[in-house]
Short mmCIF file of C-alpha atoms in Angstrom, two decimals:
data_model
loop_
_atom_site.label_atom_id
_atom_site.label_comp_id
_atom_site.label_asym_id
_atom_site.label_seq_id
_atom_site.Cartn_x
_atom_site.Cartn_y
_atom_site.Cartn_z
CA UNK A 249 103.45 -27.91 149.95
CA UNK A 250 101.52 -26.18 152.68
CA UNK A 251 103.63 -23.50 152.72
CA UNK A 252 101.50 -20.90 154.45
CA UNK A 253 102.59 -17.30 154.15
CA UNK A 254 105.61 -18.27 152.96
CA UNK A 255 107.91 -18.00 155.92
CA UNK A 256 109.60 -22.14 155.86
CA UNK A 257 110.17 -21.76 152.09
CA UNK A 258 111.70 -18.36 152.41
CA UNK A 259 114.31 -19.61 155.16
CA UNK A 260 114.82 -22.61 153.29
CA UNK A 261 115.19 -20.49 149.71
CA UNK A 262 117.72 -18.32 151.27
CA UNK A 263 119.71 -21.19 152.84
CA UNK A 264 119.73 -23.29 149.44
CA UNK A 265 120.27 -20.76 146.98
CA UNK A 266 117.76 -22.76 144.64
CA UNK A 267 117.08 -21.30 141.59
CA UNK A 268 113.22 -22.04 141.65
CA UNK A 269 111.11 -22.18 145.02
CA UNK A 270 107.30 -23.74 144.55
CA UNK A 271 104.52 -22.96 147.08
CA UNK A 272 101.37 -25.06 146.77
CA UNK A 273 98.72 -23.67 148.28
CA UNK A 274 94.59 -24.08 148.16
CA UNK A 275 93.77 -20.67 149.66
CA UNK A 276 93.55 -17.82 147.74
CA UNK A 277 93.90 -15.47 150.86
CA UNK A 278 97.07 -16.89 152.16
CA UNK A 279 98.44 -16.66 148.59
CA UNK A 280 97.71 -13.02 148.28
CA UNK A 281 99.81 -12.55 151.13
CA UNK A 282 102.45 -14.91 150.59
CA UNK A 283 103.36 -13.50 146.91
CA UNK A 284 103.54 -10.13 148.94
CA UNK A 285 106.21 -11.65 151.67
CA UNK A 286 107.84 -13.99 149.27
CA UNK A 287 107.85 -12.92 145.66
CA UNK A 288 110.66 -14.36 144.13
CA UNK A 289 108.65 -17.85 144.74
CA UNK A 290 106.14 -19.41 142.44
CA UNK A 291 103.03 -19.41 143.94
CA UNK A 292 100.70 -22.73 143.09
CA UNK A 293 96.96 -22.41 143.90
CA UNK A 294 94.43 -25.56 144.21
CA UNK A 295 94.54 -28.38 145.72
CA UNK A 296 98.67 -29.37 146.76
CA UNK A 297 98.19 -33.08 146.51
CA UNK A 298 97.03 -33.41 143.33
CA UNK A 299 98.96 -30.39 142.31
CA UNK A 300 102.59 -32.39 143.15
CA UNK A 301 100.74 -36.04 141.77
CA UNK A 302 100.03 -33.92 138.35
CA UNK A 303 103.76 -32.06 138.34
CA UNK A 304 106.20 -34.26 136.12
CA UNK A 305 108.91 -31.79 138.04
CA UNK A 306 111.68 -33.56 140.10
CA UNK A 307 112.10 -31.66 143.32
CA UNK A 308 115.54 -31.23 144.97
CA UNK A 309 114.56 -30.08 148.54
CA UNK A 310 111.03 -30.39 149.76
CA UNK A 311 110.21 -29.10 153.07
CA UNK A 312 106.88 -28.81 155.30
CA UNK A 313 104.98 -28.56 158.69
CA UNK A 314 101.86 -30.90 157.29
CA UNK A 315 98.48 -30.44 158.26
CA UNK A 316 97.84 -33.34 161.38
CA UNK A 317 95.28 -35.70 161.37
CA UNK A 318 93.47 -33.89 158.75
CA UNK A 319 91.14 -36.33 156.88
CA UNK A 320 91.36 -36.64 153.70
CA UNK A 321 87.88 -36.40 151.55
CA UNK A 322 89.41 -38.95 148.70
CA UNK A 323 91.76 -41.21 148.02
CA UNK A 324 94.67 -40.57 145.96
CA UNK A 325 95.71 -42.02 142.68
CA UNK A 326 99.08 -42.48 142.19
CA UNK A 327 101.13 -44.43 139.63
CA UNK A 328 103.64 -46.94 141.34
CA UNK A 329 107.37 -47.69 140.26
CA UNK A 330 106.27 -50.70 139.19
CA UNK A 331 103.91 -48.98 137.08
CA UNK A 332 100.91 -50.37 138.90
CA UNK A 333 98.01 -47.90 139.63
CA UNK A 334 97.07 -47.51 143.23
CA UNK A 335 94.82 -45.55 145.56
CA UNK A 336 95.86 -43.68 149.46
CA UNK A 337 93.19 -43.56 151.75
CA UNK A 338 95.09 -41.40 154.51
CA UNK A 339 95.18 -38.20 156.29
CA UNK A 340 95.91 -35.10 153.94
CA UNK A 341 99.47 -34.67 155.66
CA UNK A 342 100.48 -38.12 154.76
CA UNK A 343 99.14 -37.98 150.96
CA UNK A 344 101.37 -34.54 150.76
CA UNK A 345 104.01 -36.48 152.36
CA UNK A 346 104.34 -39.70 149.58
CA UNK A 347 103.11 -37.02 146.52
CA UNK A 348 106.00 -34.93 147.37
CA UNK A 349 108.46 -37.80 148.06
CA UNK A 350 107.86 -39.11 145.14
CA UNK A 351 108.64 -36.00 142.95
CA UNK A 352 112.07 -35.70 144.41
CA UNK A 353 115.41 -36.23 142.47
CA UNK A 354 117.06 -39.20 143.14
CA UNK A 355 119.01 -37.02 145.43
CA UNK A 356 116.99 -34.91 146.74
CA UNK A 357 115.66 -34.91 150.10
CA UNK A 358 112.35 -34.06 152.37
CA UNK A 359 111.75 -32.62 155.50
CA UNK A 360 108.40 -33.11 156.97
CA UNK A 361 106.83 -32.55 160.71
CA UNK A 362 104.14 -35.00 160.73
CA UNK A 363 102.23 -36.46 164.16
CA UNK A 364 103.74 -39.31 166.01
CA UNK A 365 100.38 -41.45 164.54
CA UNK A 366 102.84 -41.19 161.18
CA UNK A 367 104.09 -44.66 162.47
CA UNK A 368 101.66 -46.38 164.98
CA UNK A 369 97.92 -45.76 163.22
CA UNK A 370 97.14 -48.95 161.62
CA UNK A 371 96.00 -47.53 158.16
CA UNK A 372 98.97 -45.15 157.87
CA UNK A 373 101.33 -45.41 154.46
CA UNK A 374 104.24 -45.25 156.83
CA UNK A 375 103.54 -49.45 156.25
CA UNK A 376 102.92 -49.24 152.09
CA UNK A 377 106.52 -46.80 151.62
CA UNK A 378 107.97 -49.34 150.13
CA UNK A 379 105.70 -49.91 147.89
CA UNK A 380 106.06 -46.06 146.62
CA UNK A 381 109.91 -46.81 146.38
CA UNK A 382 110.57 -43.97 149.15
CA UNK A 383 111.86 -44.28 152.75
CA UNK A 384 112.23 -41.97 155.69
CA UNK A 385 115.81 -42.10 157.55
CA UNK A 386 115.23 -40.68 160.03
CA UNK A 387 112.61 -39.70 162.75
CA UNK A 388 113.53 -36.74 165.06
CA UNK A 389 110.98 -36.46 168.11
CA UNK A 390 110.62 -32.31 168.59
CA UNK A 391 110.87 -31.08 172.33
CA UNK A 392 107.41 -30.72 174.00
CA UNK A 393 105.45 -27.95 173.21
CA UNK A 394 107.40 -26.72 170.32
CA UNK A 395 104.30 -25.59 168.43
CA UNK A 396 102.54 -24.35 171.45
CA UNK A 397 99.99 -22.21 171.58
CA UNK A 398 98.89 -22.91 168.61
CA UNK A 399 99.07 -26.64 169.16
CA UNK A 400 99.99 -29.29 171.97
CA UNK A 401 100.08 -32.44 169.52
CA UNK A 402 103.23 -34.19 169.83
CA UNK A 403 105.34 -34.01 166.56
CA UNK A 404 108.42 -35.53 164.76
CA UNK A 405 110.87 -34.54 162.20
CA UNK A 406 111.35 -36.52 159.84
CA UNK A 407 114.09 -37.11 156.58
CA UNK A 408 112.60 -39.05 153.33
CA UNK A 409 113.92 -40.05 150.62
CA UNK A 410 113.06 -41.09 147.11
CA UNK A 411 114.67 -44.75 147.86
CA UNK A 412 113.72 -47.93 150.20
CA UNK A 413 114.97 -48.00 153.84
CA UNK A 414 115.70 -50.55 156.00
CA UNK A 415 116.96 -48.74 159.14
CA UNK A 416 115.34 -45.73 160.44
CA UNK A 417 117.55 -43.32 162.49
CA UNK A 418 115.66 -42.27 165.54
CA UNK A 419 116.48 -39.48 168.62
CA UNK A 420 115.36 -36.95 170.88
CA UNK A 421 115.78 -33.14 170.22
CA UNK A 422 115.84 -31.09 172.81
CA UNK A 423 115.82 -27.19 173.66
CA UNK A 424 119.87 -27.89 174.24
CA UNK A 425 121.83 -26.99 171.03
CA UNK A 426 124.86 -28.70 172.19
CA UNK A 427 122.92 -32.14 172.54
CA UNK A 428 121.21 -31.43 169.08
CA UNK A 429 124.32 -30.98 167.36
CA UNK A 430 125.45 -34.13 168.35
CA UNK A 431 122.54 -36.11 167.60
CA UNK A 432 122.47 -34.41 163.85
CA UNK A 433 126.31 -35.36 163.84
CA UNK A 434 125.50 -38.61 164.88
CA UNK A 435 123.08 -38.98 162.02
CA UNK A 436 125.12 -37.82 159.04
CA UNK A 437 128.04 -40.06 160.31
CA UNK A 438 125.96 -43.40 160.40
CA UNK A 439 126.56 -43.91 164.03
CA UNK A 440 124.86 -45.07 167.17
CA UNK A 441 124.62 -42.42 170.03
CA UNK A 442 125.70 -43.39 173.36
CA UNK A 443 121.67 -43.43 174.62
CA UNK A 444 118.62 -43.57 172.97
CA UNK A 445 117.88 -39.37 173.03
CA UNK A 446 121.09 -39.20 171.11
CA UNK A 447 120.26 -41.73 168.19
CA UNK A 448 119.58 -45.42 167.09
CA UNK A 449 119.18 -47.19 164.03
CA UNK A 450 116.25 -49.69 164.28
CA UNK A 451 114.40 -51.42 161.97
CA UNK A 452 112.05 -49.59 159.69
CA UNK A 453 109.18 -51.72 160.01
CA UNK A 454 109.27 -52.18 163.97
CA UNK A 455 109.73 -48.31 164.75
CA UNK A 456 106.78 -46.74 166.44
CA UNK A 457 107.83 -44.35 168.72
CA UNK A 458 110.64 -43.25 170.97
CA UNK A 459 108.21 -43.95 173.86
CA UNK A 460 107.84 -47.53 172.53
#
């Protein structure tokens, strides 16, 4: 979702070898171009979030850079695992973020950047994901000015699941590969790094920043 010209889902369709690659995207123009760069995708146009809440297709690998703090200009209907019907009032990132989650195999696995406010704005469905029977595992804060110039905003990384979470693994990247590669081996192996930049696990429901 969000996909842009194409360029994330290419590098990710190359690296996977997936059979089928999805873009979902709401404007023509970008689409135009995108089916140019990246034709052996399927190329989705109108609106992504109710685009993935309408899809009964399980998703093995999602991945994004959402639109931040975006507002969103309705709230979205979705259809809980308890089978209860329920409405999102959130930004348009975070909507893409649970629609998409909640598409995924039961093994399959999302990669979003999302702003920090992901897990300290009080009206944020970072404190409902349970309730959407997803998780996220873990929250990588991205070196400053990664996105710069087109944007200064803070952002994380972050890993979610179609499943409930208890522990959130948390860490610092940094523009040293070494250091990355140990706090990514850190994280598949379940273990604590030796400082904070190189991982904890803390409890989903207190995590708001690294900062904090």
């Amino acid at each position: 979702p969000w996909p842009g010209i194409g360029l994330l889902l290419g590098a990710l369709h190359q690296s996977t070898k997936a059979k089928t690659a999805l873009a979902f995207t709401q404007n023509s123009g970008v689409m135009a171009l995108g089916k140019v760069l990246l034709p052996q995708a399927e190329w989705k146009l109108g609106d992504p979030v109710q685009s993935l809440t309408d899809s009964s297709t399980e998703l093995d690998v999602v991945a994004s850079i959402l639109p931040m703090n975006m507002h969103s200009r309705q709230p979205l209907k979705l259809t809980l695992p308890s089978g209860e019907v329920t409405e999102l009032t959130d930004d348009v990132g975070n909507q893409l973020m649970v629609a998409s989650a909640m598409r995924l195999s039961p093994s399959g696995i999302a990669l979003f950047v999302v702003s920090p406010s992901v897990f300290f704005s009080q009206r944020s469905v970072f404190r409902r994901l349970k309730d959407f029977g997803i998780g996220i595992e873990a929250a990588f804060s991205l070196p400053s000015g990664t996105f710069a110039p087109v944007t200064t905003i803070p952002a994380y990384l972050v890993v979610v699941r179609r499943k409930i979470i208890s522990r959130i693994f948390v860490a610092q990247l940094s523009a040293d590969t070494n250091t990355n590669l140990q706090v990514i081996s850190n994280f598949r192996q379940g273990a604590d790094g030796g400082s904070l930049e190189l991982g904890r696990f803390v409890a989903a429901d207190t995590f708001r920043s690294i900062e904090h």
